[in-house]
Tab-separated table of C-alpha atoms and ligand atoms in Angstrom:
chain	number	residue	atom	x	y	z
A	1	UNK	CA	-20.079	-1.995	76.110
A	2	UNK	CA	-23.618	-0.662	75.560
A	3	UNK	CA	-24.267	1.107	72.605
A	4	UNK	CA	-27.160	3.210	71.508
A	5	UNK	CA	-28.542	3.205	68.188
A	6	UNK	CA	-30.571	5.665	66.283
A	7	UNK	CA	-32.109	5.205	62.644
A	8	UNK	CA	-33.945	7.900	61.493
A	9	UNK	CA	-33.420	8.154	57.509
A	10	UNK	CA	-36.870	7.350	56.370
A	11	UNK	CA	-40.375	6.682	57.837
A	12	UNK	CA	-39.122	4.374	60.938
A	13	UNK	CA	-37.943	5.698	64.247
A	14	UNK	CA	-35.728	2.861	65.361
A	15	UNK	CA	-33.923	2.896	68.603
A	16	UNK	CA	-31.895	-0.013	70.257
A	17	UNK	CA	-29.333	-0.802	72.815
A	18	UNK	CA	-26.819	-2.908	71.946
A	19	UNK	CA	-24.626	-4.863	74.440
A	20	UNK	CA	-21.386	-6.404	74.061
A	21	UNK	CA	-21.414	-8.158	76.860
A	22	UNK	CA	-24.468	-10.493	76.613
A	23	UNK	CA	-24.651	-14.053	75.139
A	24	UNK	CA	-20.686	-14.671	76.823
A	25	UNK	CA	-19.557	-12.506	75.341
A	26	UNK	CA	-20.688	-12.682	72.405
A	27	UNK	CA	-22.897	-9.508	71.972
A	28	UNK	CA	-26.470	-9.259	71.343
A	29	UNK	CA	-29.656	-6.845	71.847
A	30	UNK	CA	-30.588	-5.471	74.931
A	31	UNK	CA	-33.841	-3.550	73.792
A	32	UNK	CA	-35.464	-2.414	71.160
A	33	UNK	CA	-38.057	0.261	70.229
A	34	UNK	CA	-39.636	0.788	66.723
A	35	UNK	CA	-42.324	3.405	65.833
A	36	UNK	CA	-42.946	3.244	62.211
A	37	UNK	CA	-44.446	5.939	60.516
A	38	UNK	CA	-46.293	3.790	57.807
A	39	UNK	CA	-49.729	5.068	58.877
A	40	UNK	CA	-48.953	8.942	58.702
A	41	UNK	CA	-48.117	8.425	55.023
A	42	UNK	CA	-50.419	5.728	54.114
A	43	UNK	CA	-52.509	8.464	52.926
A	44	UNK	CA	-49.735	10.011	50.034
A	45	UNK	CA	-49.177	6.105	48.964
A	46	UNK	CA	-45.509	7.106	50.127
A	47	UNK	CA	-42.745	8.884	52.133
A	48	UNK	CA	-43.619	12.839	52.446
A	49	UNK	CA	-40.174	14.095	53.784
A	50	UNK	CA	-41.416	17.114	55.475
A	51	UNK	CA	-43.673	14.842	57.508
A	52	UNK	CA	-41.048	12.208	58.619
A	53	UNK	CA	-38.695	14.123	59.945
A	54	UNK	CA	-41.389	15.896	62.124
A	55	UNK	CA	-42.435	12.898	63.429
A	56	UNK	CA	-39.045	11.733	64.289
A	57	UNK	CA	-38.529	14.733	66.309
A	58	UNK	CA	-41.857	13.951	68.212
A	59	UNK	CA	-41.256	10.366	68.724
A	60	UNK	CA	-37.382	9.772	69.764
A	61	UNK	CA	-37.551	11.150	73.261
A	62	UNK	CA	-40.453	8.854	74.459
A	63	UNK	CA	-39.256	6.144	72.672
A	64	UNK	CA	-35.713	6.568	74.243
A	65	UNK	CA	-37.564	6.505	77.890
A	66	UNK	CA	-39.450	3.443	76.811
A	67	UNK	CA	-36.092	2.200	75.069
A	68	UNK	CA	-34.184	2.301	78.829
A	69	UNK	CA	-36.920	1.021	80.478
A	70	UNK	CA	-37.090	-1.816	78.838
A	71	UNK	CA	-33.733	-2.639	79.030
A	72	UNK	CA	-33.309	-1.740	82.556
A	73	UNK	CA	-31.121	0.730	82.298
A	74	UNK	CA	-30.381	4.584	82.955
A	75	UNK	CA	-28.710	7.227	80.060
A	76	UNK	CA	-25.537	7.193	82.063
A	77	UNK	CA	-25.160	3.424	81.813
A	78	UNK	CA	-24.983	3.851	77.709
A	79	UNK	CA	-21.137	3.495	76.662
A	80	UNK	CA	-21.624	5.370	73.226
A	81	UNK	CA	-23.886	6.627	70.710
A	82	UNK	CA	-24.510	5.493	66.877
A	83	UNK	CA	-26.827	7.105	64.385
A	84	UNK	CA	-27.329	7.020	60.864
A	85	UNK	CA	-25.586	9.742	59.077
A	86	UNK	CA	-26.942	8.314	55.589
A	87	UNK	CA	-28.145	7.631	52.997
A	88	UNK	CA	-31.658	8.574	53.068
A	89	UNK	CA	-33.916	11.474	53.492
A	90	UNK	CA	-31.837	15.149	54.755
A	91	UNK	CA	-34.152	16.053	57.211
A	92	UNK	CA	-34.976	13.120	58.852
A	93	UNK	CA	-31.282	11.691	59.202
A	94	UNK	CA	-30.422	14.992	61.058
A	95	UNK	CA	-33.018	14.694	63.131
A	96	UNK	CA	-31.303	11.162	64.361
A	97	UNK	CA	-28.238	12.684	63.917
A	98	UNK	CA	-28.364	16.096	66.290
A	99	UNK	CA	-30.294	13.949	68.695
A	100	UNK	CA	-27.473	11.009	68.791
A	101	UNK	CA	-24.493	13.468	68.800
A	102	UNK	CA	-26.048	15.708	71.601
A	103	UNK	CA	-26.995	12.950	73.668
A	104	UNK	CA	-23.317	11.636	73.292
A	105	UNK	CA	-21.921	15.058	74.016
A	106	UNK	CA	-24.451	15.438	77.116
A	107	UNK	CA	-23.235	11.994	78.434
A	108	UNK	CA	-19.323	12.640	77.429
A	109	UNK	CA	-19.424	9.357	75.491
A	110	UNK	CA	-18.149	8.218	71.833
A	111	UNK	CA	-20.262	8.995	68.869
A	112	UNK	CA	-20.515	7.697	65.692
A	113	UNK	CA	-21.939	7.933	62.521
A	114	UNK	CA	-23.289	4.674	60.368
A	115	UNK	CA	-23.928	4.192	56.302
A	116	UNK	CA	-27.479	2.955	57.087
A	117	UNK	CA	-26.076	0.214	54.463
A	118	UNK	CA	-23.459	-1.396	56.009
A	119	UNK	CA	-26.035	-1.314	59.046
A	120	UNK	CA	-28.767	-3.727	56.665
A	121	UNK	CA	-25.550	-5.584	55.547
A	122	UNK	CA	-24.029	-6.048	59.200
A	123	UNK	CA	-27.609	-7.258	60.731
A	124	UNK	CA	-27.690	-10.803	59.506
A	125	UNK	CA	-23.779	-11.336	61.893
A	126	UNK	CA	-25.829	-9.560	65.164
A	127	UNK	CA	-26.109	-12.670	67.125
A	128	UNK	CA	-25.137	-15.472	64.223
A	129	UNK	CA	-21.109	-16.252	64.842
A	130	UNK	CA	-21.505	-19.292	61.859
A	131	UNK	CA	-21.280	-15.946	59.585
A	132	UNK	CA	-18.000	-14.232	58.548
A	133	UNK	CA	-16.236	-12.697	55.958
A	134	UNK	CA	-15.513	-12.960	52.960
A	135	UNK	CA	-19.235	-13.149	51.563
A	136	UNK	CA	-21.341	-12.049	48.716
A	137	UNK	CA	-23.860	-9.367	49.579
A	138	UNK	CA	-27.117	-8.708	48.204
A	139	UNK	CA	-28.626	-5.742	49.449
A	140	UNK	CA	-32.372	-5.110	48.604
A	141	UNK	CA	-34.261	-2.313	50.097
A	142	UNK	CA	-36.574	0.493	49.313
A	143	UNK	CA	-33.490	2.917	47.962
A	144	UNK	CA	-31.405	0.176	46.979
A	145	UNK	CA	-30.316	-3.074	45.135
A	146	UNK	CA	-26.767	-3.835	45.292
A	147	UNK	CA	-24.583	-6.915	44.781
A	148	UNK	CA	-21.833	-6.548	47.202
A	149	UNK	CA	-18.084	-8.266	47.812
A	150	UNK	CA	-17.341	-7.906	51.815
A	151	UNK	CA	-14.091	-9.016	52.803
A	152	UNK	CA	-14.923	-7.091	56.577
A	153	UNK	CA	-15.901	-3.901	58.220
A	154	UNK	CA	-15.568	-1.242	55.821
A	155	UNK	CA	-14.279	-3.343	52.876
A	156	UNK	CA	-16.889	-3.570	50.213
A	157	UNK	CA	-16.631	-3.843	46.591
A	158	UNK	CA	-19.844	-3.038	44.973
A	159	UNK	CA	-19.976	-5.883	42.130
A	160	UNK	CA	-23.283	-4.559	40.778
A	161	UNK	CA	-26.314	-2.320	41.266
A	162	UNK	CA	-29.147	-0.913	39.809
A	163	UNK	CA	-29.130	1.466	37.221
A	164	UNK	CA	-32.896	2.491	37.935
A	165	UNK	CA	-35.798	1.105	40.478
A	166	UNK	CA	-34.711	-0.427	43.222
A	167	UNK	CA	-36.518	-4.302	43.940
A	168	UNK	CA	-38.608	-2.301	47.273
A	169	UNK	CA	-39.250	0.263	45.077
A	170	UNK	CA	-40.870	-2.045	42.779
A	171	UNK	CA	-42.814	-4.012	45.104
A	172	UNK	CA	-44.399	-0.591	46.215
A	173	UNK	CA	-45.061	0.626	42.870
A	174	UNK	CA	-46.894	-3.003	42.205
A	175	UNK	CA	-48.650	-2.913	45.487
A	176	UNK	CA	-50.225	0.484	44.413
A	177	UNK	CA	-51.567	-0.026	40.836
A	178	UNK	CA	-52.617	-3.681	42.360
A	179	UNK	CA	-54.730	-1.357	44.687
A	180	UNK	CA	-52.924	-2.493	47.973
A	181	UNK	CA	-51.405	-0.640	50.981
A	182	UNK	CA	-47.980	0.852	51.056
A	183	UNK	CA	-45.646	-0.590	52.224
A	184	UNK	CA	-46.160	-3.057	49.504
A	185	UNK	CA	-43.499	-5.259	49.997
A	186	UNK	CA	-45.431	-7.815	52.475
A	187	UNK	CA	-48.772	-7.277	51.010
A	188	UNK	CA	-47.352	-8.257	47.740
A	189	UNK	CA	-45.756	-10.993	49.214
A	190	UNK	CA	-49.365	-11.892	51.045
A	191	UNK	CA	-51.551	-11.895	47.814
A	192	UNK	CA	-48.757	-13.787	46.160
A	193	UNK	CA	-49.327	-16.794	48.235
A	194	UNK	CA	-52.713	-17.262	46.841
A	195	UNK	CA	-51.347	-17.515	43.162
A	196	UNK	CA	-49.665	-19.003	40.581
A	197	UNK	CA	-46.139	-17.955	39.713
A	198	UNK	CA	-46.424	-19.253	36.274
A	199	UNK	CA	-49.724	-17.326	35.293
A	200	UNK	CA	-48.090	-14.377	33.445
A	201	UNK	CA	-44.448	-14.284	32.224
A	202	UNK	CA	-42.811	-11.049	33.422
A	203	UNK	CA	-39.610	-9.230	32.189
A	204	UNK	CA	-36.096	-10.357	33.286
A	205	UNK	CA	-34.251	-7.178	32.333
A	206	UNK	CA	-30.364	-7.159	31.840
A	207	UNK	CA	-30.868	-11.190	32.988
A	208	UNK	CA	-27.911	-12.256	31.122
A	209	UNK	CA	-25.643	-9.212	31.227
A	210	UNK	CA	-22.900	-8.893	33.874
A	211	UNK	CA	-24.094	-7.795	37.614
A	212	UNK	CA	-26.295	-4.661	37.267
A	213	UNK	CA	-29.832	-4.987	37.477
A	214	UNK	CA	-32.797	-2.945	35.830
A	215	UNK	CA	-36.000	-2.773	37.325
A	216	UNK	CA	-38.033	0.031	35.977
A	217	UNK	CA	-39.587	-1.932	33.259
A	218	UNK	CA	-41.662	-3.675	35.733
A	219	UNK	CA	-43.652	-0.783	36.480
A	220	UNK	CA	-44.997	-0.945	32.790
A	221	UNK	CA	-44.984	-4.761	32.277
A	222	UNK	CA	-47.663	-4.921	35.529
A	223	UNK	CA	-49.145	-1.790	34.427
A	224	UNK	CA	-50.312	-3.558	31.200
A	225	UNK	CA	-50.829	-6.706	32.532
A	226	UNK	CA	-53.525	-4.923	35.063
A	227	UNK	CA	-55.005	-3.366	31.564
A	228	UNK	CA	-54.725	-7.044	29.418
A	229	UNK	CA	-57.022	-8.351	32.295
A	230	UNK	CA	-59.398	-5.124	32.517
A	231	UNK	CA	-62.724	-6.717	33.903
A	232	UNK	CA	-61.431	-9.551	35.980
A	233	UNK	CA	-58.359	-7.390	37.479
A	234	UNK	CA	-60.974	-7.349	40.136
A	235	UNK	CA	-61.285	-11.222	40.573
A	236	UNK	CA	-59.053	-12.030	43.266
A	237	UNK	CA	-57.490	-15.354	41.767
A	238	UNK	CA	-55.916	-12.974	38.705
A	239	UNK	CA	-54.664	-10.238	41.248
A	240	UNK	CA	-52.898	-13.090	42.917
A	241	UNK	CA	-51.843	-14.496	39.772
A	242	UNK	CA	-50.389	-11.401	38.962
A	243	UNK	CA	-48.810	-10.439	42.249
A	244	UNK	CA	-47.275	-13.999	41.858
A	245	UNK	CA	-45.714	-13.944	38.483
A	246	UNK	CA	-44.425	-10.353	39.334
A	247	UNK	CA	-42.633	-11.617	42.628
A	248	UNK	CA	-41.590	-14.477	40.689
A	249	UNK	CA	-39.727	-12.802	37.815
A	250	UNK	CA	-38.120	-10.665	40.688
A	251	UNK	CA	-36.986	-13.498	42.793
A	252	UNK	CA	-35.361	-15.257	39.602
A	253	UNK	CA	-33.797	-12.053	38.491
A	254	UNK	CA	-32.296	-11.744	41.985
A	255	UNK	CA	-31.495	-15.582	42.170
A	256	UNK	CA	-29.604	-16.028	38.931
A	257	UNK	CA	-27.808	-12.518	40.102
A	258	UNK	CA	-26.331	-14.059	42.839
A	259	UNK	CA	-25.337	-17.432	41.892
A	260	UNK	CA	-23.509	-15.034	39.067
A	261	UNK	CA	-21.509	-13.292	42.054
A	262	UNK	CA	-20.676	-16.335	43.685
A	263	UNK	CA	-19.563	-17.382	40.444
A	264	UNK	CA	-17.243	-14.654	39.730
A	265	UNK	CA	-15.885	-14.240	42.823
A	266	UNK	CA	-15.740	-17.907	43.699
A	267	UNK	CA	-17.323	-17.358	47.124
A	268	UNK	CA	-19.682	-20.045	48.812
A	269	UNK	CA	-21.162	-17.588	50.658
A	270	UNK	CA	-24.282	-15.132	50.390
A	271	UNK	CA	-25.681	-12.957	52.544
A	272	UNK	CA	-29.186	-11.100	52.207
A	273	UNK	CA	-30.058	-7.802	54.046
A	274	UNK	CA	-32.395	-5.046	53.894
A	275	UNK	CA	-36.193	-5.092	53.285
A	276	UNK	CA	-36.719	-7.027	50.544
A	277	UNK	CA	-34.813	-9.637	52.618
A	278	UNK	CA	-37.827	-10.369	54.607
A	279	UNK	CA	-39.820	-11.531	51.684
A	280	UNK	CA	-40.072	-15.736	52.547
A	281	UNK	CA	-40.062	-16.431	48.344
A	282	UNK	CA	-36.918	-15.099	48.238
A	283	UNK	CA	-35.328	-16.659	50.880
A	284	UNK	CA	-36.832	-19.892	49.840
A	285	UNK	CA	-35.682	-19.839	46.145
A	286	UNK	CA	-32.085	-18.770	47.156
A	287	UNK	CA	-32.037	-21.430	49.893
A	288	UNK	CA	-32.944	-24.405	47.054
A	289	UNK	CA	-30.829	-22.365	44.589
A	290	UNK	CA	-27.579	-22.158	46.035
A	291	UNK	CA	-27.948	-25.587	47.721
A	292	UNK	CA	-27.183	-27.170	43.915
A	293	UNK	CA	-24.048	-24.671	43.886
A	294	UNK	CA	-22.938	-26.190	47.169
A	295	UNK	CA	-23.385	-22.261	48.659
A	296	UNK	CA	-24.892	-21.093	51.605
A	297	UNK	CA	-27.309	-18.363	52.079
A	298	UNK	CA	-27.552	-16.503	55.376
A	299	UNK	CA	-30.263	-13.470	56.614
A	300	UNK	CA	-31.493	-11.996	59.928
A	301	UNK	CA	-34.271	-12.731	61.394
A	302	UNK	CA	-37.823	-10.216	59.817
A	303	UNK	CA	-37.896	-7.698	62.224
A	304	UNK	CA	-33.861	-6.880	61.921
A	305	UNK	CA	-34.271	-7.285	57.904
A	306	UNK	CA	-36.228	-3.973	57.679
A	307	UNK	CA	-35.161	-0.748	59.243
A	308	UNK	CA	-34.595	-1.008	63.052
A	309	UNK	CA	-32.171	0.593	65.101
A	310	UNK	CA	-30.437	-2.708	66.576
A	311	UNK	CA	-28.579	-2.642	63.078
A	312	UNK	CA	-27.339	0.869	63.460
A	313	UNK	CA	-26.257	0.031	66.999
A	314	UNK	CA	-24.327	-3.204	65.949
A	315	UNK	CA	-22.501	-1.397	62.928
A	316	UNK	CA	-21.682	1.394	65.172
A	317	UNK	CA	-19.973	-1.144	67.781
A	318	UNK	CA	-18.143	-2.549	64.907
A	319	UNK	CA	-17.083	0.769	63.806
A	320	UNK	CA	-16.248	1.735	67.037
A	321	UNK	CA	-13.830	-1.592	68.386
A	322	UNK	CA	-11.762	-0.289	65.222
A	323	UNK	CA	-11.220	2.539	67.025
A	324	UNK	CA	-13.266	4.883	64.966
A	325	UNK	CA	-14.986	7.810	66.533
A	326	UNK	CA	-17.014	11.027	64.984
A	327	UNK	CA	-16.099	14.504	65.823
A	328	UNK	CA	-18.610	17.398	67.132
A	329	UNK	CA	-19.585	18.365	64.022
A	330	UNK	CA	-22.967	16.401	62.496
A	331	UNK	CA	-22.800	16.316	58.375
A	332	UNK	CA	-25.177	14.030	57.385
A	333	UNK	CA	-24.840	12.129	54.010
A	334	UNK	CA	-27.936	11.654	52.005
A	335	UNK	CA	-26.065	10.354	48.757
A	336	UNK	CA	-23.224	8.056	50.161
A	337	UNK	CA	-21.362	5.164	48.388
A	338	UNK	CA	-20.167	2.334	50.514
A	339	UNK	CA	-16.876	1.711	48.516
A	340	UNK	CA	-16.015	5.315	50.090
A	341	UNK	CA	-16.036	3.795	53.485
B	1	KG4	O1	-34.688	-1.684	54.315
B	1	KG4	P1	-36.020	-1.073	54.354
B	1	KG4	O2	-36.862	-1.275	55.583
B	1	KG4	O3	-35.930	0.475	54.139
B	1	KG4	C1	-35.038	1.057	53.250
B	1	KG4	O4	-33.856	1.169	53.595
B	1	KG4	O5	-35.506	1.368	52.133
B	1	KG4	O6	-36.795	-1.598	53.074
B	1	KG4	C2	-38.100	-1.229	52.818
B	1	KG4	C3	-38.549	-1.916	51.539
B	1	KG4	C4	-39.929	-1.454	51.094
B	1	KG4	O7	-39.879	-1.157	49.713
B	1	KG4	C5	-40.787	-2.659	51.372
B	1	KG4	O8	-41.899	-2.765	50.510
B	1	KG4	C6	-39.823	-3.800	51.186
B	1	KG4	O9	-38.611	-3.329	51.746
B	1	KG4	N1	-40.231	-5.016	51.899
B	1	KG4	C7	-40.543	-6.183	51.273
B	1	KG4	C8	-40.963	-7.069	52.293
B	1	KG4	N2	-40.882	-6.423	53.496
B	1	KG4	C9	-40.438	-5.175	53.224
B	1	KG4	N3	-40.515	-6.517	49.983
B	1	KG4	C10	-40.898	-7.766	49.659
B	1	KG4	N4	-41.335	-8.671	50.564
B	1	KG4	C11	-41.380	-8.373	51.876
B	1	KG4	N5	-41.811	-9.272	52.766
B	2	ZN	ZN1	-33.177	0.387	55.153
């Protein structure tokens, strides 16, 4: 079964064909296409709605030519259709949206909407059979930080979240008033390397209390580091210094977090997804982490950790062999809880 997937809910247009069939059987990617609207709002220092979603429009017929000509394929060879129906910006899921559930219509074939979430949370299982349920979840993006409890498709308990920033969120806000490019995520993550982790001590909000995390005190913490060090903020060892500590006191927020969830729900397992997943610290400090638990930490390779439409496709296949289709009518979701699903 091929299935095409469509993400549209921010500033990526992500389109990929996923195929059942390949790896015996097993399932994997057929092709992908990503057009990623970073330099269009590099400008603003973030996401201008109005913008994205007219850029999706432009961009997801060429990229679905380029899409089946890289996979060798024509539109009447694709089984079904998956797009993201939310969370995310209005405008720019519809976008995805009308265009996934036309297509589908045009080509009398299944379509199905996807919690761009449980795509993120699904990616690190496209092509790794060592993973499966139960696990722990952590799910760090640019929208969202969430500890999750998946028992399988659809069954999520959200054990904690938080109650302001989210971790990409942060990142971006540090990558700004450290005077770098947005996205800030892997320029942070870039300066970082060059410094010391130990140079500045950085908040741990809500460290020792339960499962929800708190990230909006950051943004003033770095803010007044940047002013403490006035005058040499613009020698590069104490930018890196700084960029280091921050993405330090993250990582151990995040770390701690999740040996906490394995803790309380006695799972050996962990899985990290979304954005912030990508960042190599992280994955690191989890690895060496959860290795003196006797747990196991498991993520998808970069380019499926941010958004991509491979994930949307996969979720949508799993959504789809339970025998769950979407009807004519296109409602996206831009507020949507994944307990509801
Ligand atoms: O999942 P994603 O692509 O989009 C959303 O669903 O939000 O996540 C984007 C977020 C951005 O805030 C970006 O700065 C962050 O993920 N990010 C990273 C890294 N790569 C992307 N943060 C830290 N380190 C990275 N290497
Ligand atoms: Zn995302």
């Amino acid at each position: 079964m091929k299935v095409l997937g469509l993400e549209t809910s921010c500033d990526e247009t992500g389109l990929a064909i996923y195929d059942s069939t390949l790896n015996d059987g097993k399932g994997g990617v057929l092709a992908q296409v990503l057009y990623s609207q970073v330099e269009l709002h590099a400008t603003y220092g973030g996401v201008v709605p109005e913008l994205a979603s007219r850029d999706h429009i432009r961009k997801l017929t060429p990229l679905l030519d380029e899409l089946l000509k890289q996979a060798n394929i024509t539109k009447t060879d694709i089984d079904a259709v998956a797009y993201t129906k939310g969370p995310g910006l209005i405008g720019a899921l519809m976008t995805g949206a009308l265009f996934g559930r036309t297509l589908a219509y045009a080509l009398d074939v299944p379509a199905i909407g996807v919690h761009h979430m449980e795509g993120h949370l699904l990616a690190p299982l496209l092509g790794d059979d060592n993973i499966n349920f139960p696990f722990v979840c952590l799910l760090v993006s640019g929208g969202h930080t969430m500890l999750v409890r998946a028992d399988g498709v659809g069954q999520y308990e959200i054990l904690g979240e938080s109650i302001d920033d989210a971790v990409g969120e942060c990142f971006d806000k540090t990558a700004k008033m450290l005077g770098l490019p947005y996205p800030g995520g892997p320029n942070v993550e870039k300066l970082a390397k060059n410094g010391n982790p130990h140079a500045y001590t950085l908040p741990r909000p809500l460290l020792h209390q339960g499962l929800d995390f708190s990230f909006s005190g950051m943004k003033t913490a770095v803010h007044n580091l940047i002013k403490d060090t006035a005058g040499s903020d613009d020698d590069p060892t104490v930018r890196a210094d700084i960029a280091s500590s921050f993405q330090y006191a993250v990582v151990d927020t995040l770390t701690k977090k999740c040996i906490k969830a394995l803790k309380q729900t006695g799972l050996k397992k962990l899985i990290i997804a979304g954005g912030v997943s990508a960042n190599l610290a992280l994955r690191t400090q989890l690895e060496q982490a959860l290795q003196k638990v006797n747990a196991h930490v498991h993520y998808a390779p970069i380019h499926l950790c941010t958004d991509n439409g491979a994930m949307i496709a996969y979720a949508g296949f799993c959504r789809l062999n339970m025998g769950q289709t979407d009807d004519l009518s296109v409602a996206c979701v831009p507020r949507w809880s994944m307990e509801s699903l």
